[in-house]
Amino acid sequence: MADQNTYNKIEQDIVEIAAKYNLPLDKVETFLQPDRVIEVTLPIKIDEEIVNFKGYRAQHDNTLGPYKGGLRFHPEVTRDEVITLSLLMSLKTALIGVKFGGGKGGVVVDPKSLTAIQLEELAREYVRKIHHVLGHDIDIPAPDVNTNPQILDWMADEYVRLSKKHNPTHVDHKAYATFTGKGKHGLDGRNVATGFGGAVVLGKIAEKLKMKPREITVAVMGFGNVGYNFANFASEKGFQIVAVSDSQGGVIKQTNGELLPLDIPLVFECKQEKGTLAGCYCAGGVCDTRGGRMISNKSLLELPVDVLVPAALGGVINESNMQHIKAKIIIEMANNPITPYAYRFLEKKGVTIVPDVLANSGGVAASYLEWEQNIKNDTYKKADVLKRLTDIMEKAFENTWKVSTKNKTGLKEASYLTALQKLIK
Ligand code: NAD
């Protein structure tokens, strides 16, 4: 989770960009305020006692379409965090050109402390408390930190039940469109979309640099949903993924000082088998990292690669390591992986940074396709989904690159400006 400093900085950046490009400041101030923040109490029976959990939903802006954004279950969720994340969703959806606004929700809970039955009850209670402000054309939640398709299925099921009861114009498939990232009625391809979108962005970067993928080395921090899919699709495009890591550390393969590409499907297979990448050091066995070695996450960030991809946590590139970063390009697949101070330092040094709001927007782009699929009562094929994701991501990247070149500014400023120009008239 990012700290308050990072959140304040986002608002400050928006005000500065608005002033620099003569956007009407009064309208910007209004835009910064969420339209509505709902706070609810969720009583759940645990060991014969009622425990009251706190839940939030911030509906930030619906200028371009229904509020849209994830819902996290985490003990550190706060009202302010949810509001700032909803603001970022408004920027992200506007930037990539899907007809959604911005929203975000959260429940203050450690889901690991609950049984499956308690977790289901919490998910359903959240929907019972806010169903009147949800809808396929009002507000559309999705999974986020510690929430998954199963939790979204419980929520969608509860919502459909309530909609049948209270909405005289209820239609099942439209009610299902009120949630994305579902298991049932979900989208084939949604689970790979964020990493896939990042790999599309990497492809565009190579094109701009007039370099071939095989000439570009990449290190990826984080080998979960986003990091693995990014590495896998980038590797399929021919990029040299020379390092990957998880929370226990990373693996590289090196001969005579030269970093060699990893076989990502084999590394993935090994991680599945052994649980962590640390086990994939491979003293024998089938994995590709034979001849390879473990490195720490700290060392991975400082490798002499062309592209660095933080795809795990926020704040990993900061004052303590920014001077040691050697990559010329950073693709922010995690949210806020670079602290504001380090961001300024690296941009000044000439590092090209693709901001999170653009780089990891493949997920919300896929959510749009899931919503559309449910509205049309259709089932989209994965190949068509990936084709449309490619188009959305390439277009968003091209627009941002053009604005950045025209204004001689970084991609983050260009992203925010592009989004604000659509949102503030
Ligand atoms: P995940 O839980 O699937 O994977 C996280 C990975 O990070 C795991 O491999 C874990 O071992 C690794 N990790 C944890 N701590 C680490 C550490 N200290 N050093 C190195 N690696 C560490 O999560 P995810 O869905 O892949 O999300 C990763 C990031 O991307 C998060 O910041 C998330 O907010 C962001 N994001 C995800 C999506 C999405 O669709 N999943 C969309 C937008 C942004």
PDB file of C-alpha atoms in Angstrom, residues 36-43 53-59 67 69-73 82 103-107 121-136 138-142 152 155-156 158-163 166 178-179:
ATOM      1  CA  ARG A  36     -19.894  10.395  -3.301  1.00  0.00           C
ATOM      2  CA  VAL A  37     -18.226   8.295  -0.598  1.00  0.00           C
ATOM      3  CA  ILE A  38     -20.281   5.598   1.062  1.00  0.00           C
ATOM      4  CA  GLU A  39     -19.221   4.254   4.454  1.00  0.00           C
ATOM      5  CA  VAL A  40     -20.920   1.131   5.797  1.00  0.00           C
ATOM      6  CA  THR A  41     -20.779  -1.124   8.835  1.00  0.00           C
ATOM      7  CA  LEU A  42     -20.714  -4.842   8.119  1.00  0.00           C
ATOM      8  CA  PRO A  43     -21.678  -6.990  11.131  1.00  0.00           C
ATOM      9  CA  PHE A  53     -16.169  -4.441   9.828  1.00  0.00           C
ATOM     10  CA  LYS A  54     -15.901  -1.079   8.099  1.00  0.00           C
ATOM     11  CA  GLY A  55     -16.480  -0.843   4.346  1.00  0.00           C
ATOM     12  CA  TYR A  56     -16.149   1.996   1.830  1.00  0.00           C
ATOM     13  CA  ARG A  57     -17.077   2.762  -1.750  1.00  0.00           C
ATOM     14  CA  ALA A  58     -15.827   5.964  -3.377  1.00  0.00           C
ATOM     15  CA  GLN A  59     -17.662   7.001  -6.552  1.00  0.00           C
ATOM     16  CA  TYR A  67     -18.090   4.466 -11.855  1.00  0.00           C
ATOM     17  CA  GLY A  69     -12.940   0.220  -9.910  1.00  0.00           C
ATOM     18  CA  GLY A  70     -11.697  -2.561  -7.698  1.00  0.00           C
ATOM     19  CA  LEU A  71     -12.635  -3.562  -4.219  1.00  0.00           C
ATOM     20  CA  ARG A  72      -9.880  -4.532  -1.775  1.00  0.00           C
ATOM     21  CA  PHE A  73     -10.012  -6.472   1.487  1.00  0.00           C
ATOM     22  CA  VAL A  82     -10.027   4.495  -1.345  1.00  0.00           C
ATOM     23  CA  GLY A 103     -14.518   4.296  -8.402  1.00  0.00           C
ATOM     24  CA  LYS A 104     -12.880   2.178  -5.710  1.00  0.00           C
ATOM     25  CA  GLY A 105     -13.952   0.269  -2.642  1.00  0.00           C
ATOM     26  CA  GLY A 106     -12.493  -1.476   0.325  1.00  0.00           C
ATOM     27  CA  VAL A 107     -13.217  -3.345   3.521  1.00  0.00           C
ATOM     28  CA  GLU A 121     -20.917 -13.550   4.402  1.00  0.00           C
ATOM     29  CA  LEU A 122     -18.752 -10.397   4.441  1.00  0.00           C
ATOM     30  CA  ALA A 123     -18.834 -10.167   0.629  1.00  0.00           C
ATOM     31  CA  ARG A 124     -22.608 -10.607   0.549  1.00  0.00           C
ATOM     32  CA  GLU A 125     -23.183  -8.145   3.420  1.00  0.00           C
ATOM     33  CA  TYR A 126     -21.135  -5.510   1.585  1.00  0.00           C
ATOM     34  CA  VAL A 127     -23.465  -5.869  -1.419  1.00  0.00           C
ATOM     35  CA  ARG A 128     -26.589  -5.837   0.763  1.00  0.00           C
ATOM     36  CA  LYS A 129     -25.405  -2.517   2.221  1.00  0.00           C
ATOM     37  CA  ILE A 130     -24.594  -0.770  -1.065  1.00  0.00           C
ATOM     38  CA  HIS A 131     -26.656  -2.528  -3.783  1.00  0.00           C
ATOM     39  CA  HIS A 132     -28.853   0.563  -4.214  1.00  0.00           C
ATOM     40  CA  VAL A 133     -25.842   2.547  -5.500  1.00  0.00           C
ATOM     41  CA  LEU A 134     -24.516  -0.221  -7.777  1.00  0.00           C
ATOM     42  CA  GLY A 135     -25.689  -1.217 -11.274  1.00  0.00           C
ATOM     43  CA  HIS A 136     -24.351  -1.946 -14.767  1.00  0.00           C
ATOM     44  CA  ILE A 138     -24.152   3.166 -12.179  1.00  0.00           C
ATOM     45  CA  ASP A 139     -21.125   1.606 -10.457  1.00  0.00           C
ATOM     46  CA  ILE A 140     -19.237  -1.587 -11.354  1.00  0.00           C
ATOM     47  CA  PRO A 141     -16.856  -3.132  -8.792  1.00  0.00           C
ATOM     48  CA  ALA A 142     -14.024  -5.551  -9.680  1.00  0.00           C
ATOM     49  CA  LEU A 152     -16.878 -11.378  -6.992  1.00  0.00           C
ATOM     50  CA  MET A 155     -21.174 -10.490  -4.727  1.00  0.00           C
ATOM     51  CA  ALA A 156     -22.723 -10.832  -8.192  1.00  0.00           C
ATOM     52  CA  GLU A 158     -26.180 -11.483  -4.021  1.00  0.00           C
ATOM     53  CA  TYR A 159     -26.699  -8.513  -6.316  1.00  0.00           C
ATOM     54  CA  VAL A 160     -28.755 -10.561  -8.821  1.00  0.00           C
ATOM     55  CA  ARG A 161     -30.930 -11.856  -5.959  1.00  0.00           C
ATOM     56  CA  LEU A 162     -31.585  -8.311  -4.686  1.00  0.00           C
ATOM     57  CA  SER A 163     -32.105  -6.911  -8.159  1.00  0.00           C
ATOM     58  CA  HIS A 166     -36.317  -4.754  -5.988  1.00  0.00           C
ATOM     59  CA  THR A 178     -22.594  -4.905 -12.456  1.00  0.00           C
ATOM     60  CA  PHE A 179     -19.430  -6.815 -11.477  1.00  0.00           C
TER      61      PHE A 179
END
